[in-house]
Short mmCIF file of C-alpha atoms in Angstrom, two decimals:
data_model
loop_
_atom_site.label_atom_id
_atom_site.label_comp_id
_atom_site.label_asym_id
_atom_site.label_seq_id
_atom_site.Cartn_x
_atom_site.Cartn_y
_atom_site.Cartn_z
CA MET A 190 -26.37 24.25 -63.48
CA ARG A 191 -25.08 22.81 -60.32
CA ARG A 192 -26.54 23.77 -57.07
CA ARG A 193 -24.33 24.47 -54.16
CA ALA A 194 -25.08 22.68 -50.96
CA LYS A 195 -26.31 24.96 -48.28
CA ARG A 196 -24.04 25.45 -45.33
CA THR A 197 -25.57 25.82 -41.97
CA PRO A 198 -24.76 29.15 -40.46
CA GLY A 199 -21.99 29.10 -37.87
CA ARG A 200 -20.61 25.71 -38.87
CA ARG A 201 -17.46 25.76 -40.91
CA LYS A 202 -15.45 22.83 -42.05
CA LYS A 203 -12.18 22.46 -40.11
CA SER A 204 -9.01 22.12 -42.05
CA LYS A 205 -6.88 19.01 -41.61
CA VAL A 206 -4.16 21.07 -39.95
CA LEU A 207 -6.54 22.31 -37.26
CA ILE A 208 -7.83 18.79 -36.63
CA PHE A 209 -4.24 17.55 -36.30
CA LEU A 210 -3.39 20.36 -33.88
CA ASP A 211 -6.49 19.58 -31.79
CA VAL A 212 -5.41 15.95 -31.51
CA VAL A 213 -1.83 16.90 -30.58
CA ILE A 214 -3.04 19.36 -27.93
CA GLY A 215 -5.38 16.70 -26.51
CA ILE A 216 -2.57 14.14 -26.29
CA LEU A 217 -0.19 16.64 -24.67
CA THR A 218 -2.87 17.61 -22.17
CA ALA A 219 -3.43 13.95 -21.27
CA PHE A 220 0.33 13.42 -20.77
CA LEU A 221 0.51 16.52 -18.59
CA ILE A 222 -2.43 15.44 -16.43
CA PHE A 223 -1.16 11.88 -15.97
CA GLY A 224 2.36 13.17 -15.32
CA LEU A 225 1.08 15.48 -12.60
CA ILE A 226 -0.97 12.67 -11.05
CA GLY A 227 2.11 10.45 -11.04
CA PHE A 228 4.23 13.21 -9.53
CA MET A 229 1.70 13.87 -6.79
CA ALA A 230 1.33 10.17 -6.04
CA SER A 231 5.09 9.71 -5.76
CA ARG A 232 5.14 12.25 -2.93
CA SER A 233 2.72 10.29 -0.75
CA ASP A 234 2.82 7.07 1.23
CA ASN A 235 1.21 4.71 -1.21
CA TYR A 236 1.43 1.16 -2.43
CA TYR A 237 4.21 1.84 -4.91
CA ASP A 238 6.38 3.50 -2.27
CA ARG A 239 6.10 0.42 -0.08
CA LYS A 240 6.76 -2.01 -2.90
CA PHE A 241 9.57 -0.22 -4.66
CA GLY A 242 11.80 1.29 -2.03
CA GLY A 243 9.66 3.45 0.21
CA SER A 244 9.68 2.97 3.95
CA THR A 245 6.06 3.25 4.99
CA ALA A 246 6.49 0.12 7.09
CA ASP A 247 9.39 1.82 8.90
CA TYR A 248 7.20 4.86 9.56
CA ALA A 249 4.39 2.66 10.89
CA ILE A 250 6.82 0.97 13.26
CA GLN A 251 8.26 4.31 14.41
CA ARG A 252 4.75 5.65 15.05
CA GLU A 253 3.86 2.39 16.82
CA ASP A 254 0.99 2.02 14.38
CA TYR A 255 0.94 -1.76 14.49
CA THR A 256 -2.59 -2.07 13.13
CA GLY A 257 -1.54 -0.02 10.09
CA LEU A 258 1.53 -2.21 9.75
CA LEU A 259 -0.68 -5.31 9.82
CA ASN A 260 -2.97 -3.82 7.20
CA ASP A 261 0.00 -3.07 4.95
CA TYR A 262 1.38 -6.55 5.59
CA TYR A 263 -1.82 -8.27 4.52
CA ASN A 264 -2.30 -6.00 1.51
CA ASP A 265 1.29 -6.32 0.28
CA TYR A 266 2.75 -9.59 1.52
CA GLY A 267 0.10 -11.77 3.06
CA ILE A 268 -1.92 -12.37 -0.09
CA ILE A 269 0.91 -13.68 -2.23
CA GLY A 270 3.04 -15.02 0.62
CA LEU A 271 6.21 -13.31 -0.59
CA VAL A 272 8.06 -10.50 1.14
CA THR A 273 9.83 -7.86 -0.91
CA PRO A 274 13.61 -8.07 -0.39
CA GLY A 275 14.70 -5.57 2.24
CA PHE A 276 11.38 -5.70 4.09
CA GLU A 277 11.83 -9.05 5.83
CA GLU A 278 12.33 -7.46 9.26
CA ASN A 279 9.29 -5.23 8.82
CA ALA A 280 7.22 -8.25 7.82
CA ALA A 281 8.53 -10.11 10.88
CA VAL A 282 7.23 -7.34 13.16
CA ALA A 283 3.87 -7.49 11.40
CA GLU A 284 3.78 -11.28 11.74
CA TYR A 285 4.64 -10.98 15.41
CA ALA A 286 1.92 -8.40 15.99
CA ASP A 287 -0.62 -10.58 14.18
CA ALA A 288 0.34 -13.67 16.14
CA ALA A 289 0.37 -11.74 19.42
CA PHE A 290 -3.11 -10.30 18.83
CA ARG A 291 -4.43 -13.76 18.00
CA TYR A 292 -2.59 -15.34 20.94
CA GLY A 293 -4.29 -12.95 23.37
CA ALA A 294 -7.70 -13.58 21.82
CA TYR A 295 -7.31 -17.35 21.95
CA LEU A 296 -6.17 -17.23 25.57
CA LYS A 297 -9.24 -15.17 26.50
CA ASN A 298 -11.49 -17.72 24.79
CA GLY A 299 -9.72 -20.66 26.44
CA GLU A 300 -8.48 -22.17 23.17
CA GLU A 301 -5.14 -23.48 24.43
CA GLU A 302 -4.14 -25.43 21.32
CA ARG A 303 -4.64 -22.49 18.97
CA ALA A 304 -2.91 -20.18 21.44
CA ALA A 305 0.11 -22.51 21.49
CA ARG A 306 0.36 -22.33 17.67
CA GLN A 307 0.27 -18.53 17.81
CA LYS A 308 2.93 -18.54 20.54
CA ALA A 309 5.17 -20.57 18.22
CA ARG A 310 4.51 -18.05 15.41
CA MET A 311 5.41 -15.23 17.80
CA GLU A 312 8.72 -16.86 18.70
CA GLU A 313 9.58 -17.52 15.06
CA ALA A 314 8.77 -13.93 14.04
CA ALA A 315 10.70 -12.52 17.02
CA GLY A 316 13.77 -14.36 15.76
CA LYS A 317 13.48 -12.62 12.38
CA ALA A 318 12.81 -9.09 13.74
CA GLY A 319 16.47 -8.01 13.56
CA ILE A 320 16.85 -4.28 14.21
CA TYR A 321 13.20 -4.07 15.24
CA GLU A 322 13.62 -6.35 18.25
CA PRO A 323 12.67 -3.53 20.70
CA GLU A 324 9.32 -3.32 18.91
CA ILE A 325 8.52 -6.83 20.06
CA GLU A 326 8.63 -5.65 23.68
CA LYS A 327 6.46 -2.64 22.83
CA ILE A 328 3.85 -4.88 21.23
CA ASP A 329 3.87 -7.09 24.31
CA GLN A 330 3.43 -4.03 26.55
CA ILE A 331 0.53 -2.73 24.47
CA LEU A 332 -1.21 -6.10 24.55
CA SER A 333 -0.67 -6.54 28.29
CA MET A 334 -2.33 -3.14 28.88
CA SER A 335 -5.32 -4.03 26.72
CA LYS A 336 -6.11 -7.24 28.65
#
């Protein structure tokens, strides 16, 4: 006679159909969660908005948030040295702000040679500012008040 293996109480063997359905439900849940995360992220000012058609740099300029603009510039453009097409004027304002901040610091420390290099960077960036040319004057006003 064959003995039957004892089953532990409360533990039943799942059928293959139920296992398959569990896997499908898990995959669908993962897609739903990642889809919602992507949807929520697309509604915010994030890296992908700046890189692929958003205008966070424009908003920073409109809010006169030049330090935020500089931060974005160094995170997005400064590391690789390339500017995304369509953002050249925004990058020029960021370059101008960076050079202007450094120019003021070098002048305060009496480093004339380094200040002259930053002045040249300021002039070059001002030439590329395009529609944001009025921002150059605002940056100069802000820096003259902080001296």
